[in-house]
Amino acid sequence: MISIIDDTFDAYGTTDELEVFTKAIERWDISCLDDLPEYMKLIYKSLIKLYEEIKQETKKEGKSYFINYIINELKKGVQAYMTEARWLNNNYKTTIEEYLHTSKTSSCYCTLIATSYIGMGDIITEDIFEWATSEPKIVMASCTICRLMDDIVSNEFEQKRRHVSTFLECYMDQYGESREAAIHECRKRITNAWKDINEECLMPTSVPMPFLQRILNITRFIDVFYKDKDNYTHSGGLMKECIKALLIDPVPI
């Protein structure tokens, strides 16, 4: 669903339509369907249905309040998408700081991380969701890796359509540097973000290791997606083989 919303903001929705959609997400009410264009109604209705199903499942465990944290993270992601859509519509050139502040949120990895905690049994508590949604260092490091690795491998494709500036373009504009220098800076920041993740996993913490492990594993799969090229967008090669190895031909343990 996040991919569908991302594509809607990137390629299909007009700025006016996206404003209406963002307000509908913020309200989170099925009555908002009446305000949406036809093609957005299916997306919105499916979202509401999906999160209601999650709520009912967690309700069986007496933890239905978890859904509020996940919905709030989704709202933050959509608001960040909208900020980027306004930048594009107004031809606004962002600073690196502005870009990273918003694009870490629009990566929606905060949403994925919080959602991944559902179904972890009795060890999951409301305090964990409070922590995970408060932008802790390890979560922000994961978002940084996702965003910057994506920017490196998708930059060439993005040049073929109208798009919000990536980190590479922001860096080149702000410092008058080459694309190669911008990629070098990206990789340096990715390395530093990995150091943050390693540090958070190795240091004593009040957060149980299984929750840190989820973040680590999500970041690892980002590394597979975007290591050499955009295997998420072009999913017929490596991504297909990875899914096949995981689900169809798993290694016996």
mmCIF file with all atom_site columns, C-alpha atoms in Angstrom, residues 25-243:
data_model
loop_
_atom_site.group_PDB
_atom_site.id
_atom_site.type_symbol
_atom_site.label_atom_id
_atom_site.label_alt_id
_atom_site.label_comp_id
_atom_site.label_asym_id
_atom_site.label_entity_id
_atom_site.label_seq_id
_atom_site.pdbx_PDB_ins_code
_atom_site.Cartn_x
_atom_site.Cartn_y
_atom_site.Cartn_z
_atom_site.occupancy
_atom_site.B_iso_or_equiv
_atom_site.pdbx_formal_charge
_atom_site.auth_seq_id
_atom_site.auth_comp_id
_atom_site.auth_asym_id
_atom_site.auth_atom_id
_atom_site.pdbx_PDB_model_num
ATOM 1   C CA . ILE A 1 25  ? -5.455  10.631  5.466   1.00 0.00 ? 25  ILE A CA 1
ATOM 2   C CA . GLU A 1 26  ? -5.132  13.157  8.281   1.00 0.00 ? 26  GLU A CA 1
ATOM 3   C CA . ARG A 1 27  ? -8.850  12.836  9.092   1.00 0.00 ? 27  ARG A CA 1
ATOM 4   C CA . TRP A 1 28  ? -8.858  9.021   8.705   1.00 0.00 ? 28  TRP A CA 1
ATOM 5   C CA . ASP A 1 29  ? -12.593 8.748   8.213   1.00 0.00 ? 29  ASP A CA 1
ATOM 6   C CA . ILE A 1 30  ? -14.422 6.671   5.598   1.00 0.00 ? 30  ILE A CA 1
ATOM 7   C CA . SER A 1 31  ? -16.720 9.651   4.949   1.00 0.00 ? 31  SER A CA 1
ATOM 8   C CA . CYS A 1 32  ? -13.748 11.322  3.222   1.00 0.00 ? 32  CYS A CA 1
ATOM 9   C CA . LEU A 1 33  ? -14.329 9.013   0.245   1.00 0.00 ? 33  LEU A CA 1
ATOM 10  C CA . ASP A 1 34  ? -16.866 11.467  -1.139  1.00 0.00 ? 34  ASP A CA 1
ATOM 11  C CA . ASP A 1 35  ? -14.180 14.138  -1.508  1.00 0.00 ? 35  ASP A CA 1
ATOM 12  C CA . LEU A 1 36  ? -11.682 11.997  -3.418  1.00 0.00 ? 36  LEU A CA 1
ATOM 13  C CA . PRO A 1 37  ? -11.229 11.439  -7.165  1.00 0.00 ? 37  PRO A CA 1
ATOM 14  C CA . GLU A 1 38  ? -12.445 8.026   -8.314  1.00 0.00 ? 38  GLU A CA 1
ATOM 15  C CA . TYR A 1 39  ? -8.989  6.450   -8.643  1.00 0.00 ? 39  TYR A CA 1
ATOM 16  C CA . MET A 1 40  ? -8.042  7.563   -5.125  1.00 0.00 ? 40  MET A CA 1
ATOM 17  C CA . LYS A 1 41  ? -11.193 6.114   -3.581  1.00 0.00 ? 41  LYS A CA 1
ATOM 18  C CA . LEU A 1 42  ? -9.966  2.540   -4.059  1.00 0.00 ? 42  LEU A CA 1
ATOM 19  C CA . ILE A 1 43  ? -6.625  3.372   -2.423  1.00 0.00 ? 43  ILE A CA 1
ATOM 20  C CA . TYR A 1 44  ? -8.245  5.104   0.532   1.00 0.00 ? 44  TYR A CA 1
ATOM 21  C CA . LYS A 1 45  ? -10.906 2.446   1.025   1.00 0.00 ? 45  LYS A CA 1
ATOM 22  C CA . SER A 1 46  ? -8.283  -0.323  0.894   1.00 0.00 ? 46  SER A CA 1
ATOM 23  C CA . LEU A 1 47  ? -6.147  1.500   3.466   1.00 0.00 ? 47  LEU A CA 1
ATOM 24  C CA . ILE A 1 48  ? -9.012  1.914   5.901   1.00 0.00 ? 48  ILE A CA 1
ATOM 25  C CA . LYS A 1 49  ? -9.973  -1.745  5.454   1.00 0.00 ? 49  LYS A CA 1
ATOM 26  C CA . LEU A 1 50  ? -6.392  -2.982  5.930   1.00 0.00 ? 50  LEU A CA 1
ATOM 27  C CA . TYR A 1 51  ? -5.837  -1.069  9.144   1.00 0.00 ? 51  TYR A CA 1
ATOM 28  C CA . GLU A 1 52  ? -9.234  -2.090  10.481  1.00 0.00 ? 52  GLU A CA 1
ATOM 29  C CA . GLU A 1 53  ? -8.277  -5.733  9.920   1.00 0.00 ? 53  GLU A CA 1
ATOM 30  C CA . ILE A 1 54  ? -5.001  -5.172  11.787  1.00 0.00 ? 54  ILE A CA 1
ATOM 31  C CA . LYS A 1 55  ? -6.933  -3.518  14.595  1.00 0.00 ? 55  LYS A CA 1
ATOM 32  C CA . GLN A 1 56  ? -9.275  -6.485  14.909  1.00 0.00 ? 56  GLN A CA 1
ATOM 33  C CA . GLU A 1 57  ? -6.355  -8.939  14.989  1.00 0.00 ? 57  GLU A CA 1
ATOM 34  C CA . THR A 1 58  ? -4.493  -6.995  17.692  1.00 0.00 ? 58  THR A CA 1
ATOM 35  C CA . LYS A 1 59  ? -7.743  -6.597  19.615  1.00 0.00 ? 59  LYS A CA 1
ATOM 36  C CA . LYS A 1 60  ? -7.737  -10.354 20.204  1.00 0.00 ? 60  LYS A CA 1
ATOM 37  C CA . GLU A 1 61  ? -4.491  -9.852  22.148  1.00 0.00 ? 61  GLU A CA 1
ATOM 38  C CA . GLY A 1 62  ? -5.876  -6.856  24.029  1.00 0.00 ? 62  GLY A CA 1
ATOM 39  C CA . LYS A 1 63  ? -3.520  -4.520  22.165  1.00 0.00 ? 63  LYS A CA 1
ATOM 40  C CA . SER A 1 64  ? -5.708  -2.768  19.613  1.00 0.00 ? 64  SER A CA 1
ATOM 41  C CA . TYR A 1 65  ? -4.283  0.602   20.662  1.00 0.00 ? 65  TYR A CA 1
ATOM 42  C CA . PHE A 1 66  ? -1.114  -0.321  18.706  1.00 0.00 ? 66  PHE A CA 1
ATOM 43  C CA . ILE A 1 67  ? -2.919  0.593   15.502  1.00 0.00 ? 67  ILE A CA 1
ATOM 44  C CA . ASN A 1 68  ? -2.999  4.275   16.473  1.00 0.00 ? 68  ASN A CA 1
ATOM 45  C CA . TYR A 1 69  ? 0.797   4.429   16.475  1.00 0.00 ? 69  TYR A CA 1
ATOM 46  C CA . ILE A 1 70  ? 1.004   2.844   13.035  1.00 0.00 ? 70  ILE A CA 1
ATOM 47  C CA . ILE A 1 71  ? -1.666  5.100   11.556  1.00 0.00 ? 71  ILE A CA 1
ATOM 48  C CA . ASN A 1 72  ? 0.096   8.159   12.964  1.00 0.00 ? 72  ASN A CA 1
ATOM 49  C CA . GLU A 1 73  ? 3.360   7.054   11.317  1.00 0.00 ? 73  GLU A CA 1
ATOM 50  C CA . LEU A 1 74  ? 1.532   6.612   8.012   1.00 0.00 ? 74  LEU A CA 1
ATOM 51  C CA . LYS A 1 75  ? 0.080   10.104  8.374   1.00 0.00 ? 75  LYS A CA 1
ATOM 52  C CA . LYS A 1 76  ? 3.578   11.524  8.895   1.00 0.00 ? 76  LYS A CA 1
ATOM 53  C CA . GLY A 1 77  ? 4.750   9.738   5.755   1.00 0.00 ? 77  GLY A CA 1
ATOM 54  C CA . VAL A 1 78  ? 1.890   11.099  3.636   1.00 0.00 ? 78  VAL A CA 1
ATOM 55  C CA . GLN A 1 79  ? 2.428   14.610  5.004   1.00 0.00 ? 79  GLN A CA 1
ATOM 56  C CA . ALA A 1 80  ? 6.081   14.329  3.957   1.00 0.00 ? 80  ALA A CA 1
ATOM 57  C CA . TYR A 1 81  ? 5.003   13.157  0.477   1.00 0.00 ? 81  TYR A CA 1
ATOM 58  C CA . MET A 1 82  ? 2.798   16.243  0.282   1.00 0.00 ? 82  MET A CA 1
ATOM 59  C CA . THR A 1 83  ? 5.630   18.543  1.314   1.00 0.00 ? 83  THR A CA 1
ATOM 60  C CA . GLU A 1 84  ? 7.749   17.116  -1.506  1.00 0.00 ? 84  GLU A CA 1
ATOM 61  C CA . ALA A 1 85  ? 4.862   17.491  -3.977  1.00 0.00 ? 85  ALA A CA 1
ATOM 62  C CA . ARG A 1 86  ? 4.573   21.179  -3.045  1.00 0.00 ? 86  ARG A CA 1
ATOM 63  C CA . TRP A 1 87  ? 8.314   21.623  -3.512  1.00 0.00 ? 87  TRP A CA 1
ATOM 64  C CA . LEU A 1 88  ? 8.034   20.135  -6.988  1.00 0.00 ? 88  LEU A CA 1
ATOM 65  C CA . ASN A 1 89  ? 4.974   22.181  -7.908  1.00 0.00 ? 89  ASN A CA 1
ATOM 66  C CA . ASN A 1 90  ? 6.670   25.412  -6.788  1.00 0.00 ? 90  ASN A CA 1
ATOM 67  C CA . ASN A 1 91  ? 10.065  24.516  -8.318  1.00 0.00 ? 91  ASN A CA 1
ATOM 68  C CA . TYR A 1 92  ? 11.533  24.950  -4.845  1.00 0.00 ? 92  TYR A CA 1
ATOM 69  C CA . LYS A 1 93  ? 15.174  23.980  -4.363  1.00 0.00 ? 93  LYS A CA 1
ATOM 70  C CA . THR A 1 94  ? 15.739  22.589  -0.897  1.00 0.00 ? 94  THR A CA 1
ATOM 71  C CA . THR A 1 95  ? 18.864  22.642  1.209   1.00 0.00 ? 95  THR A CA 1
ATOM 72  C CA . ILE A 1 96  ? 20.412  19.309  2.159   1.00 0.00 ? 96  ILE A CA 1
ATOM 73  C CA . GLU A 1 97  ? 19.095  19.737  5.705   1.00 0.00 ? 97  GLU A CA 1
ATOM 74  C CA . GLU A 1 98  ? 15.522  20.388  4.516   1.00 0.00 ? 98  GLU A CA 1
ATOM 75  C CA . TYR A 1 99  ? 15.694  17.483  2.117   1.00 0.00 ? 99  TYR A CA 1
ATOM 76  C CA . LEU A 1 100 ? 16.960  14.952  4.650   1.00 0.00 ? 100 LEU A CA 1
ATOM 77  C CA . HIS A 1 101 ? 14.523  16.068  7.345   1.00 0.00 ? 101 HIS A CA 1
ATOM 78  C CA . THR A 1 102 ? 11.553  15.423  5.058   1.00 0.00 ? 102 THR A CA 1
ATOM 79  C CA . SER A 1 103 ? 12.847  12.548  2.949   1.00 0.00 ? 103 SER A CA 1
ATOM 80  C CA . LYS A 1 104 ? 13.696  10.347  5.925   1.00 0.00 ? 104 LYS A CA 1
ATOM 81  C CA . THR A 1 105 ? 10.013  10.542  6.833   1.00 0.00 ? 105 THR A CA 1
ATOM 82  C CA . SER A 1 106 ? 8.806   10.075  3.253   1.00 0.00 ? 106 SER A CA 1
ATOM 83  C CA . SER A 1 107 ? 10.848  6.864   3.060   1.00 0.00 ? 107 SER A CA 1
ATOM 84  C CA . CYS A 1 108 ? 8.069   5.485   5.314   1.00 0.00 ? 108 CYS A CA 1
ATOM 85  C CA . TYR A 1 109 ? 10.524  3.123   6.977   1.00 0.00 ? 109 TYR A CA 1
ATOM 86  C CA . CYS A 1 110 ? 9.352   4.437   10.346  1.00 0.00 ? 110 CYS A CA 1
ATOM 87  C CA . THR A 1 111 ? 5.925   3.107   9.369   1.00 0.00 ? 111 THR A CA 1
ATOM 88  C CA . LEU A 1 112 ? 7.354   -0.253  8.280   1.00 0.00 ? 112 LEU A CA 1
ATOM 89  C CA . ILE A 1 113 ? 9.397   -0.634  11.451  1.00 0.00 ? 113 ILE A CA 1
ATOM 90  C CA . ALA A 1 114 ? 6.432   0.112   13.726  1.00 0.00 ? 114 ALA A CA 1
ATOM 91  C CA . THR A 1 115 ? 4.213   -2.239  11.700  1.00 0.00 ? 115 THR A CA 1
ATOM 92  C CA . SER A 1 116 ? 6.806   -5.028  11.908  1.00 0.00 ? 116 SER A CA 1
ATOM 93  C CA . TYR A 1 117 ? 6.379   -5.101  15.696  1.00 0.00 ? 117 TYR A CA 1
ATOM 94  C CA . ILE A 1 118 ? 2.788   -6.301  15.488  1.00 0.00 ? 118 ILE A CA 1
ATOM 95  C CA . GLY A 1 119 ? 2.461   -9.969  16.330  1.00 0.00 ? 119 GLY A CA 1
ATOM 96  C CA . MET A 1 120 ? 5.568   -10.171 18.526  1.00 0.00 ? 120 MET A CA 1
ATOM 97  C CA . GLY A 1 121 ? 3.526   -11.487 21.430  1.00 0.00 ? 121 GLY A CA 1
ATOM 98  C CA . ASP A 1 122 ? 3.779   -10.495 25.063  1.00 0.00 ? 122 ASP A CA 1
ATOM 99  C CA . ILE A 1 123 ? 7.167   -8.779  24.759  1.00 0.00 ? 123 ILE A CA 1
ATOM 100 C CA . ILE A 1 124 ? 5.628   -5.921  22.777  1.00 0.00 ? 124 ILE A CA 1
ATOM 101 C CA . THR A 1 125 ? 4.385   -3.069  24.957  1.00 0.00 ? 125 THR A CA 1
ATOM 102 C CA . GLU A 1 126 ? 3.090   0.428   24.445  1.00 0.00 ? 126 GLU A CA 1
ATOM 103 C CA . ASP A 1 127 ? 6.437   1.761   25.684  1.00 0.00 ? 127 ASP A CA 1
ATOM 104 C CA . ILE A 1 128 ? 8.136   0.081   22.728  1.00 0.00 ? 128 ILE A CA 1
ATOM 105 C CA . PHE A 1 129 ? 5.797   1.812   20.286  1.00 0.00 ? 129 PHE A CA 1
ATOM 106 C CA . GLU A 1 130 ? 6.396   5.111   22.087  1.00 0.00 ? 130 GLU A CA 1
ATOM 107 C CA . TRP A 1 131 ? 10.116  4.562   21.657  1.00 0.00 ? 131 TRP A CA 1
ATOM 108 C CA . ALA A 1 132 ? 9.964   3.388   18.035  1.00 0.00 ? 132 ALA A CA 1
ATOM 109 C CA . THR A 1 133 ? 7.875   6.388   16.949  1.00 0.00 ? 133 THR A CA 1
ATOM 110 C CA . SER A 1 134 ? 9.995   8.985   18.771  1.00 0.00 ? 134 SER A CA 1
ATOM 111 C CA . GLU A 1 135 ? 12.717  9.034   16.071  1.00 0.00 ? 135 GLU A CA 1
ATOM 112 C CA . PRO A 1 136 ? 15.371  7.096   18.026  1.00 0.00 ? 136 PRO A CA 1
ATOM 113 C CA . LYS A 1 137 ? 18.893  7.067   16.632  1.00 0.00 ? 137 LYS A CA 1
ATOM 114 C CA . ILE A 1 138 ? 18.758  3.541   15.215  1.00 0.00 ? 138 ILE A CA 1
ATOM 115 C CA . VAL A 1 139 ? 15.472  4.177   13.375  1.00 0.00 ? 139 VAL A CA 1
ATOM 116 C CA . MET A 1 140 ? 16.753  7.439   11.886  1.00 0.00 ? 140 MET A CA 1
ATOM 117 C CA . ALA A 1 141 ? 19.947  5.676   10.800  1.00 0.00 ? 141 ALA A CA 1
ATOM 118 C CA . SER A 1 142 ? 17.870  3.032   9.010   1.00 0.00 ? 142 SER A CA 1
ATOM 119 C CA . CYS A 1 143 ? 15.813  5.739   7.275   1.00 0.00 ? 143 CYS A CA 1
ATOM 120 C CA . THR A 1 144 ? 19.015  7.530   6.229   1.00 0.00 ? 144 THR A CA 1
ATOM 121 C CA . ILE A 1 145 ? 20.435  4.365   4.664   1.00 0.00 ? 145 ILE A CA 1
ATOM 122 C CA . CYS A 1 146 ? 17.181  3.689   2.826   1.00 0.00 ? 146 CYS A CA 1
ATOM 123 C CA . ARG A 1 147 ? 16.876  7.200   1.480   1.00 0.00 ? 147 ARG A CA 1
ATOM 124 C CA . LEU A 1 148 ? 20.471  7.690   0.377   1.00 0.00 ? 148 LEU A CA 1
ATOM 125 C CA . MET A 1 149 ? 20.933  4.237   -1.177  1.00 0.00 ? 149 MET A CA 1
ATOM 126 C CA . ASP A 1 150 ? 17.689  4.753   -3.088  1.00 0.00 ? 150 ASP A CA 1
ATOM 127 C CA . ASP A 1 151 ? 18.841  8.199   -4.246  1.00 0.00 ? 151 ASP A CA 1
ATOM 128 C CA . ILE A 1 152 ? 22.113  6.831   -5.627  1.00 0.00 ? 152 ILE A CA 1
ATOM 129 C CA . VAL A 1 153 ? 20.616  4.022   -7.712  1.00 0.00 ? 153 VAL A CA 1
ATOM 130 C CA . SER A 1 154 ? 17.395  5.757   -8.818  1.00 0.00 ? 154 SER A CA 1
ATOM 131 C CA . ASN A 1 155 ? 18.946  9.080   -9.855  1.00 0.00 ? 155 ASN A CA 1
ATOM 132 C CA . GLU A 1 156 ? 19.345  8.145   -13.520 1.00 0.00 ? 156 GLU A CA 1
ATOM 133 C CA . PHE A 1 157 ? 15.727  6.943   -13.778 1.00 0.00 ? 157 PHE A CA 1
ATOM 134 C CA . GLU A 1 158 ? 14.449  10.050  -11.978 1.00 0.00 ? 158 GLU A CA 1
ATOM 135 C CA . GLN A 1 159 ? 16.096  12.291  -14.591 1.00 0.00 ? 159 GLN A CA 1
ATOM 136 C CA . LYS A 1 160 ? 13.656  10.944  -17.185 1.00 0.00 ? 160 LYS A CA 1
ATOM 137 C CA . ARG A 1 161 ? 10.652  12.528  -15.462 1.00 0.00 ? 161 ARG A CA 1
ATOM 138 C CA . ARG A 1 162 ? 9.790   15.597  -13.452 1.00 0.00 ? 162 ARG A CA 1
ATOM 139 C CA . HIS A 1 163 ? 10.796  14.872  -9.873  1.00 0.00 ? 163 HIS A CA 1
ATOM 140 C CA . VAL A 1 164 ? 11.677  16.396  -6.537  1.00 0.00 ? 164 VAL A CA 1
ATOM 141 C CA . SER A 1 165 ? 15.432  16.897  -6.118  1.00 0.00 ? 165 SER A CA 1
ATOM 142 C CA . THR A 1 166 ? 17.341  13.962  -4.649  1.00 0.00 ? 166 THR A CA 1
ATOM 143 C CA . PHE A 1 167 ? 20.211  14.246  -2.182  1.00 0.00 ? 167 PHE A CA 1
ATOM 144 C CA . LEU A 1 168 ? 22.646  14.192  -5.108  1.00 0.00 ? 168 LEU A CA 1
ATOM 145 C CA . GLU A 1 169 ? 21.060  17.222  -6.765  1.00 0.00 ? 169 GLU A CA 1
ATOM 146 C CA . CYS A 1 170 ? 20.687  19.084  -3.466  1.00 0.00 ? 170 CYS A CA 1
ATOM 147 C CA . TYR A 1 171 ? 24.369  18.502  -2.709  1.00 0.00 ? 171 TYR A CA 1
ATOM 148 C CA . MET A 1 172 ? 25.527  19.536  -6.182  1.00 0.00 ? 172 MET A CA 1
ATOM 149 C CA . ASP A 1 173 ? 23.395  22.706  -6.112  1.00 0.00 ? 173 ASP A CA 1
ATOM 150 C CA . GLN A 1 174 ? 24.347  23.672  -2.568  1.00 0.00 ? 174 GLN A CA 1
ATOM 151 C CA . TYR A 1 175 ? 28.091  23.112  -2.903  1.00 0.00 ? 175 TYR A CA 1
ATOM 152 C CA . GLY A 1 176 ? 28.686  23.350  -6.657  1.00 0.00 ? 176 GLY A CA 1
ATOM 153 C CA . GLU A 1 177 ? 30.152  19.852  -6.654  1.00 0.00 ? 177 GLU A CA 1
ATOM 154 C CA . SER A 1 178 ? 30.115  17.063  -9.233  1.00 0.00 ? 178 SER A CA 1
ATOM 155 C CA . ARG A 1 179 ? 27.785  14.061  -9.222  1.00 0.00 ? 179 ARG A CA 1
ATOM 156 C CA . GLU A 1 180 ? 30.714  11.852  -8.241  1.00 0.00 ? 180 GLU A CA 1
ATOM 157 C CA . ALA A 1 181 ? 31.422  14.052  -5.205  1.00 0.00 ? 181 ALA A CA 1
ATOM 158 C CA . ALA A 1 182 ? 27.735  13.913  -4.238  1.00 0.00 ? 182 ALA A CA 1
ATOM 159 C CA . ILE A 1 183 ? 27.745  10.103  -4.464  1.00 0.00 ? 183 ILE A CA 1
ATOM 160 C CA . HIS A 1 184 ? 30.905  10.005  -2.340  1.00 0.00 ? 184 HIS A CA 1
ATOM 161 C CA . GLU A 1 185 ? 29.177  12.138  0.323   1.00 0.00 ? 185 GLU A CA 1
ATOM 162 C CA . CYS A 1 186 ? 26.138  9.848   0.156   1.00 0.00 ? 186 CYS A CA 1
ATOM 163 C CA . ARG A 1 187 ? 28.249  6.762   0.740   1.00 0.00 ? 187 ARG A CA 1
ATOM 164 C CA . LYS A 1 188 ? 30.061  8.429   3.629   1.00 0.00 ? 188 LYS A CA 1
ATOM 165 C CA . ARG A 1 189 ? 26.740  9.221   5.314   1.00 0.00 ? 189 ARG A CA 1
ATOM 166 C CA . ILE A 1 190 ? 25.517  5.668   4.697   1.00 0.00 ? 190 ILE A CA 1
ATOM 167 C CA . THR A 1 191 ? 28.669  4.296   6.353   1.00 0.00 ? 191 THR A CA 1
ATOM 168 C CA . ASN A 1 192 ? 28.163  6.583   9.353   1.00 0.00 ? 192 ASN A CA 1
ATOM 169 C CA . ALA A 1 193 ? 24.522  5.490   9.617   1.00 0.00 ? 193 ALA A CA 1
ATOM 170 C CA . TRP A 1 194 ? 25.627  1.836   9.701   1.00 0.00 ? 194 TRP A CA 1
ATOM 171 C CA . LYS A 1 195 ? 28.020  2.740   12.514  1.00 0.00 ? 195 LYS A CA 1
ATOM 172 C CA . ASP A 1 196 ? 25.072  4.230   14.421  1.00 0.00 ? 196 ASP A CA 1
ATOM 173 C CA . ILE A 1 197 ? 23.081  1.020   13.960  1.00 0.00 ? 197 ILE A CA 1
ATOM 174 C CA . ASN A 1 198 ? 25.998  -1.144  15.101  1.00 0.00 ? 198 ASN A CA 1
ATOM 175 C CA . GLU A 1 199 ? 26.543  1.083   18.128  1.00 0.00 ? 199 GLU A CA 1
ATOM 176 C CA . GLU A 1 200 ? 22.872  0.938   19.132  1.00 0.00 ? 200 GLU A CA 1
ATOM 177 C CA . CYS A 1 201 ? 22.830  -2.861  18.801  1.00 0.00 ? 201 CYS A CA 1
ATOM 178 C CA . LEU A 1 202 ? 26.006  -3.322  20.852  1.00 0.00 ? 202 LEU A CA 1
ATOM 179 C CA . MET A 1 203 ? 25.350  -0.840  23.657  1.00 0.00 ? 203 MET A CA 1
ATOM 180 C CA . PRO A 1 204 ? 23.285  -1.808  26.725  1.00 0.00 ? 204 PRO A CA 1
ATOM 181 C CA . THR A 1 205 ? 19.755  -0.504  26.229  1.00 0.00 ? 205 THR A CA 1
ATOM 182 C CA . SER A 1 206 ? 16.321  -0.682  27.791  1.00 0.00 ? 206 SER A CA 1
ATOM 183 C CA . VAL A 1 207 ? 14.938  -1.782  24.413  1.00 0.00 ? 207 VAL A CA 1
ATOM 184 C CA . PRO A 1 208 ? 14.963  -5.600  24.095  1.00 0.00 ? 208 PRO A CA 1
ATOM 185 C CA . MET A 1 209 ? 17.225  -6.954  21.361  1.00 0.00 ? 209 MET A CA 1
ATOM 186 C CA . PRO A 1 210 ? 14.401  -8.531  19.289  1.00 0.00 ? 210 PRO A CA 1
ATOM 187 C CA . PHE A 1 211 ? 13.117  -5.026  18.482  1.00 0.00 ? 211 PHE A CA 1
ATOM 188 C CA . LEU A 1 212 ? 16.554  -3.744  17.514  1.00 0.00 ? 212 LEU A CA 1
ATOM 189 C CA . GLN A 1 213 ? 17.004  -6.895  15.425  1.00 0.00 ? 213 GLN A CA 1
ATOM 190 C CA . ARG A 1 214 ? 13.887  -6.053  13.418  1.00 0.00 ? 214 ARG A CA 1
ATOM 191 C CA . ILE A 1 215 ? 15.356  -2.659  12.523  1.00 0.00 ? 215 ILE A CA 1
ATOM 192 C CA . LEU A 1 216 ? 18.695  -4.241  11.647  1.00 0.00 ? 216 LEU A CA 1
ATOM 193 C CA . ASN A 1 217 ? 17.048  -6.822  9.394   1.00 0.00 ? 217 ASN A CA 1
ATOM 194 C CA . ILE A 1 218 ? 14.886  -4.238  7.622   1.00 0.00 ? 218 ILE A CA 1
ATOM 195 C CA . THR A 1 219 ? 18.034  -2.218  6.951   1.00 0.00 ? 219 THR A CA 1
ATOM 196 C CA . ARG A 1 220 ? 19.784  -5.312  5.633   1.00 0.00 ? 220 ARG A CA 1
ATOM 197 C CA . PHE A 1 221 ? 17.047  -5.909  3.111   1.00 0.00 ? 221 PHE A CA 1
ATOM 198 C CA . ILE A 1 222 ? 17.334  -2.255  2.024   1.00 0.00 ? 222 ILE A CA 1
ATOM 199 C CA . ASP A 1 223 ? 20.994  -3.015  1.355   1.00 0.00 ? 223 ASP A CA 1
ATOM 200 C CA . VAL A 1 224 ? 19.961  -5.924  -0.883  1.00 0.00 ? 224 VAL A CA 1
ATOM 201 C CA . PHE A 1 225 ? 17.348  -3.824  -2.720  1.00 0.00 ? 225 PHE A CA 1
ATOM 202 C CA . TYR A 1 226 ? 19.660  -0.934  -3.527  1.00 0.00 ? 226 TYR A CA 1
ATOM 203 C CA . LYS A 1 227 ? 23.208  -2.344  -3.409  1.00 0.00 ? 227 LYS A CA 1
ATOM 204 C CA . ASP A 1 228 ? 24.129  -1.970  -7.083  1.00 0.00 ? 228 ASP A CA 1
ATOM 205 C CA . LYS A 1 229 ? 20.896  -0.850  -8.743  1.00 0.00 ? 229 LYS A CA 1
ATOM 206 C CA . ASP A 1 230 ? 17.229  -0.207  -8.002  1.00 0.00 ? 230 ASP A CA 1
ATOM 207 C CA . ASN A 1 231 ? 16.094  -3.794  -7.545  1.00 0.00 ? 231 ASN A CA 1
ATOM 208 C CA . TYR A 1 232 ? 12.847  -2.608  -5.970  1.00 0.00 ? 232 TYR A CA 1
ATOM 209 C CA . THR A 1 233 ? 11.629  -0.760  -9.071  1.00 0.00 ? 233 THR A CA 1
ATOM 210 C CA . HIS A 1 234 ? 13.164  -3.328  -11.445 1.00 0.00 ? 234 HIS A CA 1
ATOM 211 C CA . SER A 1 235 ? 12.156  -6.412  -9.498  1.00 0.00 ? 235 SER A CA 1
ATOM 212 C CA . GLY A 1 236 ? 12.424  -9.114  -12.155 1.00 0.00 ? 236 GLY A CA 1
ATOM 213 C CA . GLY A 1 237 ? 16.044  -10.070 -11.487 1.00 0.00 ? 237 GLY A CA 1
ATOM 214 C CA . LEU A 1 238 ? 17.734  -10.187 -8.093  1.00 0.00 ? 238 LEU A CA 1
ATOM 215 C CA . MET A 1 239 ? 14.549  -9.423  -6.165  1.00 0.00 ? 239 MET A CA 1
ATOM 216 C CA . LYS A 1 240 ? 12.685  -12.280 -7.826  1.00 0.00 ? 240 LYS A CA 1
ATOM 217 C CA . GLU A 1 241 ? 15.528  -14.667 -7.005  1.00 0.00 ? 241 GLU A CA 1
ATOM 218 C CA . CYS A 1 242 ? 15.682  -13.505 -3.371  1.00 0.00 ? 242 CYS A CA 1
ATOM 219 C CA . ILE A 1 243 ? 11.941  -14.015 -2.878  1.00 0.00 ? 243 ILE A CA 1
#
